[in-house]
mmCIF file with all atom_site columns, C-alpha atoms in Angstrom:
data_model
loop_
_atom_site.group_PDB
_atom_site.id
_atom_site.type_symbol
_atom_site.label_atom_id
_atom_site.label_alt_id
_atom_site.label_comp_id
_atom_site.label_asym_id
_atom_site.label_entity_id
_atom_site.label_seq_id
_atom_site.pdbx_PDB_ins_code
_atom_site.Cartn_x
_atom_site.Cartn_y
_atom_site.Cartn_z
_atom_site.occupancy
_atom_site.B_iso_or_equiv
_atom_site.pdbx_formal_charge
_atom_site.auth_seq_id
_atom_site.auth_comp_id
_atom_site.auth_asym_id
_atom_site.auth_atom_id
_atom_site.pdbx_PDB_model_num
ATOM 1  C CA . UNK A 1 1  ? 0.000   0.000  0.000   1.00 0.00 ? 831 UNK A CA 1
ATOM 2  C CA . UNK A 1 2  ? 2.953   2.301  0.521   1.00 0.00 ? 832 UNK A CA 1
ATOM 3  C CA . UNK A 1 3  ? 3.689   2.123  -3.201  1.00 0.00 ? 833 UNK A CA 1
ATOM 4  C CA . UNK A 1 4  ? 0.123   3.152  -4.020  1.00 0.00 ? 834 UNK A CA 1
ATOM 5  C CA . UNK A 1 5  ? 0.250   6.094  -1.603  1.00 0.00 ? 835 UNK A CA 1
ATOM 6  C CA . UNK A 1 6  ? 3.525   7.315  -3.111  1.00 0.00 ? 836 UNK A CA 1
ATOM 7  C CA . UNK A 1 7  ? 2.073   7.061  -6.600  1.00 0.00 ? 837 UNK A CA 1
ATOM 8  C CA . UNK A 1 8  ? -1.070  8.941  -5.579  1.00 0.00 ? 838 UNK A CA 1
ATOM 9  C CA . UNK A 1 9  ? 1.097   11.687 -4.069  1.00 0.00 ? 839 UNK A CA 1
ATOM 10 C CA . UNK A 1 10 ? 2.892   11.967 -7.418  1.00 0.00 ? 840 UNK A CA 1
ATOM 11 C CA . UNK A 1 11 ? -0.465  12.208 -9.185  1.00 0.00 ? 841 UNK A CA 1
ATOM 12 C CA . UNK A 1 12 ? -1.494  15.064 -6.887  1.00 0.00 ? 842 UNK A CA 1
ATOM 13 C CA . UNK A 1 13 ? 1.559   17.005 -8.068  1.00 0.00 ? 843 UNK A CA 1
ATOM 14 C CA . UNK A 1 14 ? 0.684   16.337 -11.680 1.00 0.00 ? 844 UNK A CA 1
ATOM 15 C CA . UNK A 1 15 ? -2.891  17.473 -11.096 1.00 0.00 ? 845 UNK A CA 1
ATOM 16 C CA . UNK A 1 16 ? -1.596  20.750 -9.653  1.00 0.00 ? 846 UNK A CA 1
ATOM 17 C CA . UNK A 1 17 ? 0.311   21.268 -12.922 1.00 0.00 ? 847 UNK A CA 1
ATOM 18 C CA . UNK A 1 18 ? -2.860  20.437 -14.828 1.00 0.00 ? 848 UNK A CA 1
ATOM 19 C CA . UNK A 1 19 ? -4.819  22.960 -12.763 1.00 0.00 ? 849 UNK A CA 1
ATOM 20 C CA . UNK A 1 20 ? -2.414  25.704 -13.859 1.00 0.00 ? 850 UNK A CA 1
ATOM 21 C CA . UNK A 1 21 ? -2.834  24.719 -17.514 1.00 0.00 ? 851 UNK A CA 1
ATOM 22 C CA . UNK A 1 22 ? -6.612  24.601 -17.168 1.00 0.00 ? 852 UNK A CA 1
ATOM 23 C CA . UNK A 1 23 ? -6.635  28.041 -15.543 1.00 0.00 ? 853 UNK A CA 1
ATOM 24 C CA . UNK A 1 24 ? -4.637  29.349 -18.498 1.00 0.00 ? 854 UNK A CA 1
ATOM 25 C CA . UNK A 1 25 ? -7.030  27.608 -20.888 1.00 0.00 ? 855 UNK A CA 1
ATOM 26 C CA . UNK A 1 26 ? -10.080 29.080 -19.158 1.00 0.00 ? 856 UNK A CA 1
ATOM 27 C CA . UNK A 1 27 ? -8.575  32.552 -19.279 1.00 0.00 ? 857 UNK A CA 1
ATOM 28 C CA . UNK A 1 28 ? -7.756  32.315 -22.961 1.00 0.00 ? 858 UNK A CA 1
ATOM 29 C CA . UNK A 1 29 ? -11.086 30.721 -23.783 1.00 0.00 ? 859 UNK A CA 1
ATOM 30 C CA . UNK A 1 30 ? -12.991 33.493 -21.983 1.00 0.00 ? 860 UNK A CA 1
ATOM 31 C CA . UNK A 1 31 ? -11.325 36.127 -24.185 1.00 0.00 ? 861 UNK A CA 1
ATOM 32 C CA . UNK A 1 32 ? -12.390 34.468 -27.420 1.00 0.00 ? 862 UNK A CA 1
ATOM 33 C CA . UNK A 1 33 ? -15.233 35.503 -29.675 1.00 0.00 ? 863 UNK A CA 1
ATOM 34 C CA . UNK A 1 34 ? -18.260 33.258 -29.803 1.00 0.00 ? 864 UNK A CA 1
ATOM 35 C CA . UNK A 1 35 ? -17.260 31.964 -33.233 1.00 0.00 ? 865 UNK A CA 1
ATOM 36 C CA . UNK A 1 36 ? -13.903 30.775 -31.901 1.00 0.00 ? 866 UNK A CA 1
ATOM 37 C CA . UNK A 1 37 ? -15.577 29.160 -28.896 1.00 0.00 ? 867 UNK A CA 1
ATOM 38 C CA . UNK A 1 38 ? -17.965 27.323 -31.172 1.00 0.00 ? 868 UNK A CA 1
ATOM 39 C CA . UNK A 1 39 ? -15.126 26.264 -33.457 1.00 0.00 ? 869 UNK A CA 1
ATOM 40 C CA . UNK A 1 40 ? -13.349 24.601 -30.528 1.00 0.00 ? 870 UNK A CA 1
ATOM 41 C CA . UNK A 1 41 ? -16.427 23.306 -28.719 1.00 0.00 ? 871 UNK A CA 1
ATOM 42 C CA . UNK A 1 42 ? -15.705 19.629 -29.442 1.00 0.00 ? 872 UNK A CA 1
ATOM 43 C CA . UNK A 1 43 ? -12.078 19.955 -28.391 1.00 0.00 ? 873 UNK A CA 1
ATOM 44 C CA . UNK A 1 44 ? -13.204 21.467 -25.092 1.00 0.00 ? 874 UNK A CA 1
ATOM 45 C CA . UNK A 1 45 ? -15.741 18.695 -24.679 1.00 0.00 ? 875 UNK A CA 1
ATOM 46 C CA . UNK A 1 46 ? -12.966 16.153 -25.289 1.00 0.00 ? 876 UNK A CA 1
ATOM 47 C CA . UNK A 1 47 ? -10.928 17.776 -22.497 1.00 0.00 ? 877 UNK A CA 1
ATOM 48 C CA . UNK A 1 48 ? -13.907 17.436 -20.160 1.00 0.00 ? 878 UNK A CA 1
ATOM 49 C CA . UNK A 1 49 ? -14.437 13.806 -21.142 1.00 0.00 ? 879 UNK A CA 1
ATOM 50 C CA . UNK A 1 50 ? -10.735 13.043 -20.738 1.00 0.00 ? 880 UNK A CA 1
ATOM 51 C CA . UNK A 1 51 ? -10.740 14.590 -17.283 1.00 0.00 ? 881 UNK A CA 1
ATOM 52 C CA . UNK A 1 52 ? -13.756 12.499 -16.250 1.00 0.00 ? 882 UNK A CA 1
ATOM 53 C CA . UNK A 1 53 ? -11.963 9.373  -17.484 1.00 0.00 ? 883 UNK A CA 1
ATOM 54 C CA . UNK A 1 54 ? -8.815  10.346 -15.557 1.00 0.00 ? 884 UNK A CA 1
ATOM 55 C CA . UNK A 1 55 ? -10.834 10.835 -12.372 1.00 0.00 ? 885 UNK A CA 1
ATOM 56 C CA . UNK A 1 56 ? -12.475 7.445  -12.852 1.00 0.00 ? 886 UNK A CA 1
ATOM 57 C CA . UNK A 1 57 ? -9.092  5.778  -13.304 1.00 0.00 ? 887 UNK A CA 1
ATOM 58 C CA . UNK A 1 58 ? -7.793  7.423  -10.116 1.00 0.00 ? 888 UNK A CA 1
ATOM 59 C CA . UNK A 1 59 ? -10.821 6.155  -8.206  1.00 0.00 ? 889 UNK A CA 1
ATOM 60 C CA . UNK A 1 60 ? -10.145 2.655  -9.560  1.00 0.00 ? 890 UNK A CA 1
ATOM 61 C CA . UNK A 1 61 ? -6.529  2.941  -8.440  1.00 0.00 ? 891 UNK A CA 1
ATOM 62 C CA . UNK A 1 62 ? -7.521  4.044  -4.950  1.00 0.00 ? 892 UNK A CA 1
ATOM 63 C CA . UNK A 1 63 ? -9.693  0.939  -4.601  1.00 0.00 ? 893 UNK A CA 1
ATOM 64 C CA . UNK A 1 64 ? -7.099  -1.437 -6.094  1.00 0.00 ? 894 UNK A CA 1
ATOM 65 C CA . UNK A 1 65 ? -5.300  -4.044 -4.060  1.00 0.00 ? 895 UNK A CA 1
ATOM 66 C CA . UNK A 1 66 ? -1.579  -4.695 -4.422  1.00 0.00 ? 896 UNK A CA 1
ATOM 67 C CA . UNK A 1 67 ? -2.103  -7.381 -7.066  1.00 0.00 ? 897 UNK A CA 1
ATOM 68 C CA . UNK A 1 68 ? -3.992  -4.945 -9.311  1.00 0.00 ? 898 UNK A CA 1
ATOM 69 C CA . UNK A 1 69 ? -1.776  -1.944 -8.692  1.00 0.00 ? 899 UNK A CA 1
ATOM 70 C CA . UNK A 1 70 ? 0.401   -2.162 -11.812 1.00 0.00 ? 900 UNK A CA 1
ATOM 71 C CA . UNK A 1 71 ? -2.595  -2.575 -14.112 1.00 0.00 ? 901 UNK A CA 1
ATOM 72 C CA . UNK A 1 72 ? -4.405  0.416  -12.630 1.00 0.00 ? 902 UNK A CA 1
ATOM 73 C CA . UNK A 1 73 ? -1.265  2.578  -12.598 1.00 0.00 ? 903 UNK A CA 1
ATOM 74 C CA . UNK A 1 74 ? -0.856  1.924  -16.304 1.00 0.00 ? 904 UNK A CA 1
ATOM 75 C CA . UNK A 1 75 ? -4.498  2.897  -16.917 1.00 0.00 ? 905 UNK A CA 1
ATOM 76 C CA . UNK A 1 76 ? -3.968  6.124  -14.967 1.00 0.00 ? 906 UNK A CA 1
ATOM 77 C CA . UNK A 1 77 ? -0.861  6.925  -17.017 1.00 0.00 ? 907 UNK A CA 1
ATOM 78 C CA . UNK A 1 78 ? -2.690  6.388  -20.316 1.00 0.00 ? 908 UNK A CA 1
ATOM 79 C CA . UNK A 1 79 ? -5.608  8.561  -19.185 1.00 0.00 ? 909 UNK A CA 1
ATOM 80 C CA . UNK A 1 80 ? -3.192  11.220 -17.925 1.00 0.00 ? 910 UNK A CA 1
ATOM 81 C CA . UNK A 1 81 ? -1.272  11.402 -21.189 1.00 0.00 ? 911 UNK A CA 1
ATOM 82 C CA . UNK A 1 82 ? -4.516  11.666 -23.151 1.00 0.00 ? 912 UNK A CA 1
ATOM 83 C CA . UNK A 1 83 ? -5.766  14.451 -20.886 1.00 0.00 ? 913 UNK A CA 1
ATOM 84 C CA . UNK A 1 84 ? -2.551  16.484 -21.027 1.00 0.00 ? 914 UNK A CA 1
ATOM 85 C CA . UNK A 1 85 ? -2.397  16.082 -24.794 1.00 0.00 ? 915 UNK A CA 1
ATOM 86 C CA . UNK A 1 86 ? -6.009  17.276 -25.112 1.00 0.00 ? 916 UNK A CA 1
ATOM 87 C CA . UNK A 1 87 ? -5.361  20.349 -22.931 1.00 0.00 ? 917 UNK A CA 1
ATOM 88 C CA . UNK A 1 88 ? -2.113  21.235 -24.707 1.00 0.00 ? 918 UNK A CA 1
ATOM 89 C CA . UNK A 1 89 ? -3.711  20.772 -28.137 1.00 0.00 ? 919 UNK A CA 1
ATOM 90 C CA . UNK A 1 90 ? -6.551  23.099 -27.245 1.00 0.00 ? 920 UNK A CA 1
ATOM 91 C CA . UNK A 1 91 ? -4.159  25.659 -25.770 1.00 0.00 ? 921 UNK A CA 1
ATOM 92 C CA . UNK A 1 92 ? -2.110  25.601 -28.954 1.00 0.00 ? 922 UNK A CA 1
ATOM 93 C CA . UNK A 1 93 ? -5.215  25.969 -31.135 1.00 0.00 ? 923 UNK A CA 1
ATOM 94 C CA . UNK A 1 94 ? -6.513  29.079 -29.393 1.00 0.00 ? 924 UNK A CA 1
ATOM 95 C CA . UNK A 1 95 ? -5.255  32.398 -30.714 1.00 0.00 ? 925 UNK A CA 1
#
């Protein structure tokens, strides 16, 4: 269980980094015209969906026993990479 706790602590640090990126995204998105917001609606929706998936994977990891830990850590990593990529892609697309 110590391994799981250490991993979850690492994830908390990564989520703090994500929070900074999301704050930047929200600020930039708020300054956009409606047409730009509509143009990127599906990308924003993908970010939301990716975040929900990441949260679900974290919940699964928290409930995992030691035998399942590696499998759930891998699922968290995949969800995390997808989420960060989605946020960074949307940030890059906004003027």
